[in-house]
Amino acid sequence: LKGLTKRFGPILAVDNISMSVATGEVLGFLGPNGAGKSTTMRMLTGFIEPTSGTAEICGLDVTRHPVEIKRRIGYLPEGAPTYGDMTPESYLGFIAEIRGFDGPEIRRRIEAVTEKVDIGSVLRQPIDTLSKGFKRRVGIAQAMLHDPEILIMDEPTDGLDPNQKFEVRNLIADMAKEKAIIISTHILEEVDAVCTRAMIIDEGRIGKVHMTQLTSLWTWYHQTKTWLDEPESGGSFLDRGAHICDALRWLTGAGPSRVFGAVGAAGGGA
């Protein structure tokens, strides 16, 4: 991405973002709701056009080569939209046909992703009747179906229980050996668990974060939360809050209200 910007009328949703991701990396896109994560991903995948700036995947501009770009990426959108009246099996078969597969290859690919995301028990059940976690896993399966070079996933563990989150994080880490992966989340723990590097986005602007810094932020947050939940543990809430505020302000350039909003959102989802 180079100078990527998106305006919706007077609203500046994404403000001059530049970044790159290489094979073998998992980039965590961390920020509170409304920060610009999903809008950036939609531009990167060609679903909406940027107001200015460029986005390239494998050297191809997403606005000039949209079909070729979509062949090379797997995309899990926010909310993992699917067709509720279809079963996971029929839905994945439909996606495979759209991707240009036929015959035995369709079956082989469905079986492979079914095993990886563990949806075999609901494969022939209408998607509308599935839990939020299973719907999310069906969405992950369709993103992986064609074995893309690049995976772009908007909150991939949203709605999953702790065991499912652990499995998906392991799957992401395993796939990262041969792919470039971008995941968005508002959960600090998520980025710390699976990402090789991270960027914090707030009000459409970003700041790079080293994983050691992120771990420190995660530790500081829990120190503060422990004091809040257990005042008898000692320590100053204001002192610890100031540490977090200073660190996030330095990383994002955000004001105190947005900083504490980001920390609260991150901790609330952990």
XYZ file of C-alpha atoms in Angstrom, residues 3-262:
260
model
C -0.493 6.544 0.416
C -3.828 4.734 0.467
C -6.676 7.086 1.341
C -10.457 6.699 1.409
C -13.084 9.366 1.904
C -16.824 8.860 2.230
C -18.043 12.383 1.559
C -16.643 14.557 4.347
C -15.519 11.521 6.388
C -11.852 10.555 6.114
C -11.971 6.810 6.825
C -8.393 5.906 5.862
C -5.646 8.508 5.907
C -2.535 8.028 3.743
C -1.632 4.449 4.765
C 1.561 2.833 3.452
C 2.728 -0.683 4.330
C 3.937 -3.973 2.856
C 3.662 -7.662 3.763
C 5.971 -10.445 2.562
C 5.563 -14.214 2.320
C 6.139 -15.786 5.732
C 4.704 -12.803 7.615
C 1.484 -12.452 9.585
C 0.618 -8.781 9.904
C -1.774 -7.868 12.691
C -3.980 -4.865 11.982
C -4.996 -3.764 15.470
C -7.472 -1.048 16.362
C -10.841 -0.212 17.917
C -14.108 -0.495 16.011
C -14.427 2.261 13.431
C -10.656 2.765 13.136
C -10.505 1.952 9.402
C -9.445 -1.719 9.462
C -12.264 -3.129 7.340
C -12.218 -0.216 4.889
C -8.492 -0.789 4.281
C -9.083 -4.498 3.686
C -11.932 -3.799 1.268
C -9.676 -1.533 -0.771
C -6.854 -4.064 -0.698
C -9.157 -6.807 -2.000
C -10.720 -4.623 -4.701
C -14.207 -4.367 -3.213
C -14.059 -0.579 -3.014
C -11.791 1.863 -4.831
C -9.445 4.174 -2.947
C -9.900 7.916 -3.172
C -6.152 8.231 -3.723
C -3.009 6.163 -3.386
C -2.307 2.670 -4.697
C -2.636 -0.932 -3.532
C -0.627 -3.690 -5.195
C -0.691 -7.455 -4.732
C 2.092 -9.522 -6.315
C 3.047 -6.426 -8.304
C -0.457 -5.940 -9.729
C -2.563 -2.844 -9.079
C -5.883 -3.887 -7.521
C -7.874 -1.336 -9.540
C -6.331 -2.314 -12.892
C -6.195 -6.108 -12.463
C -9.150 -6.958 -10.185
C -9.855 -10.454 -11.558
C -6.228 -11.590 -11.430
C -5.907 -10.185 -7.901
C -8.944 -12.154 -6.719
C -7.358 -15.354 -8.043
C -4.342 -14.785 -5.811
C -6.040 -13.830 -2.551
C -8.328 -15.496 -0.044
C -10.606 -13.038 1.723
C -12.645 -13.470 4.879
C -14.867 -10.368 5.116
C -16.267 -8.904 8.296
C -19.139 -11.098 9.477
C -18.195 -13.957 7.082
C -21.247 -13.539 4.790
C -22.554 -16.764 3.238
C -25.803 -18.131 1.745
C -27.867 -19.280 4.700
C -30.067 -21.734 2.785
C -27.036 -23.675 1.537
C -25.076 -26.272 3.467
C -21.330 -25.807 3.997
C -20.766 -28.621 1.507
C -22.910 -27.060 -1.241
C -21.580 -23.575 -0.498
C -17.946 -24.672 -0.756
C -18.782 -26.578 -3.948
C -20.326 -23.395 -5.352
C -17.229 -21.380 -4.427
C -14.980 -24.044 -5.976
C -16.896 -23.846 -9.270
C -16.599 -20.058 -9.286
C -12.867 -20.499 -8.719
C -12.692 -22.674 -11.855
C -12.376 -26.139 -10.327
C -14.420 -29.134 -11.497
C -14.929 -32.855 -11.017
C -12.760 -34.696 -8.466
C -10.732 -31.546 -7.754
C -13.782 -29.889 -6.171
C -14.261 -32.843 -3.816
C -10.557 -32.956 -2.960
C -10.441 -29.277 -2.037
C -13.646 -29.425 0.016
C -12.323 -32.399 1.971
C -8.996 -30.664 2.600
C -10.457 -27.425 4.015
C -13.171 -29.306 5.900
C -10.482 -31.172 7.818
C -8.366 -28.052 8.406
C -11.182 -25.961 9.925
C -13.043 -28.921 11.492
C -16.542 -28.484 10.024
C -17.158 -32.133 9.129
C -19.901 -32.514 11.752
C -22.030 -29.761 10.160
C -21.091 -30.224 6.505
C -24.661 -31.089 5.409
C -26.525 -28.803 7.804
C -28.068 -25.511 6.540
C -25.706 -22.624 7.281
C -28.556 -20.587 8.776
C -28.856 -23.151 11.577
C -25.160 -23.074 12.513
C -23.660 -21.285 15.501
C -21.712 -18.081 14.943
C -18.470 -19.990 15.448
C -19.266 -22.586 12.784
C -20.391 -19.874 10.352
C -17.039 -18.174 10.886
C -15.211 -21.430 10.191
C -17.178 -21.916 6.960
C -16.038 -18.428 5.960
C -12.427 -19.314 6.704
C -12.816 -22.497 4.638
C -13.968 -20.588 1.544
C -11.030 -18.174 1.894
C -8.586 -21.127 1.939
C -10.302 -23.281 -0.684
C -8.098 -22.330 -3.670
C -4.844 -22.301 -1.648
C -4.137 -18.598 -2.283
C -0.770 -16.885 -2.023
C -2.224 -14.198 0.235
C -4.851 -14.422 2.983
C -6.711 -11.337 4.190
C -8.960 -12.045 7.155
C -11.173 -9.591 9.005
C -11.396 -10.775 12.639
C -10.963 -14.493 11.821
C -11.642 -15.759 15.369
C -14.729 -13.632 16.018
C -17.403 -15.816 17.598
C -15.148 -18.799 18.255
C -14.823 -20.449 21.645
C -11.348 -20.651 23.285
C -10.546 -24.092 21.852
C -11.603 -23.032 18.352
C -9.542 -19.840 18.640
C -6.504 -21.903 19.582
C -7.023 -24.177 16.552
C -7.491 -21.289 14.115
C -4.432 -19.478 15.464
C -2.345 -22.618 14.987
C -3.740 -22.967 11.458
C -2.800 -19.356 10.643
C 0.712 -19.864 12.014
C 1.123 -23.034 9.944
C -0.125 -21.409 6.716
C 2.123 -18.377 7.220
C 5.179 -20.431 6.313
C 4.181 -20.242 2.642
C 1.782 -17.280 2.516
C 1.508 -13.605 3.315
C -1.313 -13.086 5.827
C -3.074 -9.988 7.114
C -5.546 -10.247 9.970
C -7.529 -7.454 11.573
C -8.621 -7.544 15.186
C -9.410 -5.356 18.176
C -7.942 -7.947 20.561
C -4.355 -7.432 21.755
C -4.059 -11.089 22.735
C -4.855 -12.156 19.154
C -1.997 -10.189 17.655
C 0.424 -11.295 20.350
C -0.513 -14.946 19.751
C -0.238 -15.238 15.954
C 1.401 -12.192 14.351
C 5.022 -11.603 13.412
C 4.473 -7.840 13.427
C 1.666 -5.416 14.011
C 0.260 -2.035 13.121
C -2.124 -0.032 15.261
C -4.723 1.942 13.322
C -6.821 4.698 14.850
C -8.966 7.281 13.063
C -7.565 6.022 9.764
C -3.902 6.534 10.680
C -1.328 3.907 11.538
C 1.822 3.426 13.580
C 4.170 0.443 13.424
C 4.532 -1.716 16.518
C 7.296 -4.170 17.397
C 6.001 -7.361 18.986
C 8.030 -6.655 22.146
C 6.195 -3.329 22.456
C 2.861 -5.057 21.936
C 3.680 -7.595 24.636
C 4.509 -4.725 26.992
C 1.186 -3.061 26.221
C -0.606 -6.348 26.851
C 1.209 -6.724 30.199
C 0.471 -3.134 31.207
C -3.193 -3.543 30.350
C -3.523 -6.641 32.520
C -1.661 -4.999 35.381
C -4.154 -2.150 35.282
C -7.133 -4.498 34.932
C -5.901 -6.588 37.885
C -5.745 -3.517 40.089
C -9.216 -2.427 38.960
C -10.705 -5.880 39.623
C -8.699 -6.430 42.823
C -7.907 -3.079 44.498
C -6.249 -4.876 47.401
C -3.462 -6.012 45.040
C -1.905 -2.557 45.447
C -0.386 -0.161 42.960
C -1.718 3.014 41.416
C -4.404 2.743 38.770
C -3.577 6.252 37.536
C 0.125 5.442 37.258
C -0.507 2.278 35.279
C -3.148 3.975 33.161
C -0.670 6.739 32.388
C 1.878 4.166 31.191
C -0.651 2.670 28.770
C -1.864 6.074 27.621
C 1.666 7.333 26.973
C 2.641 4.183 25.094
C -0.403 4.108 22.834
C -0.307 7.855 22.246
C 3.304 7.466 21.118
C 2.397 4.577 18.806
C -0.729 6.069 17.239
C -0.679 9.802 17.821
C -4.171 9.417 19.302
C -5.684 11.476 22.065
C -6.404 10.075 25.555
C -10.080 9.298 24.891
C -9.264 7.247 21.790
C -6.342 5.588 23.552
C -8.442 4.340 26.441
C -11.173 3.358 23.979
C -8.682 1.190 22.115
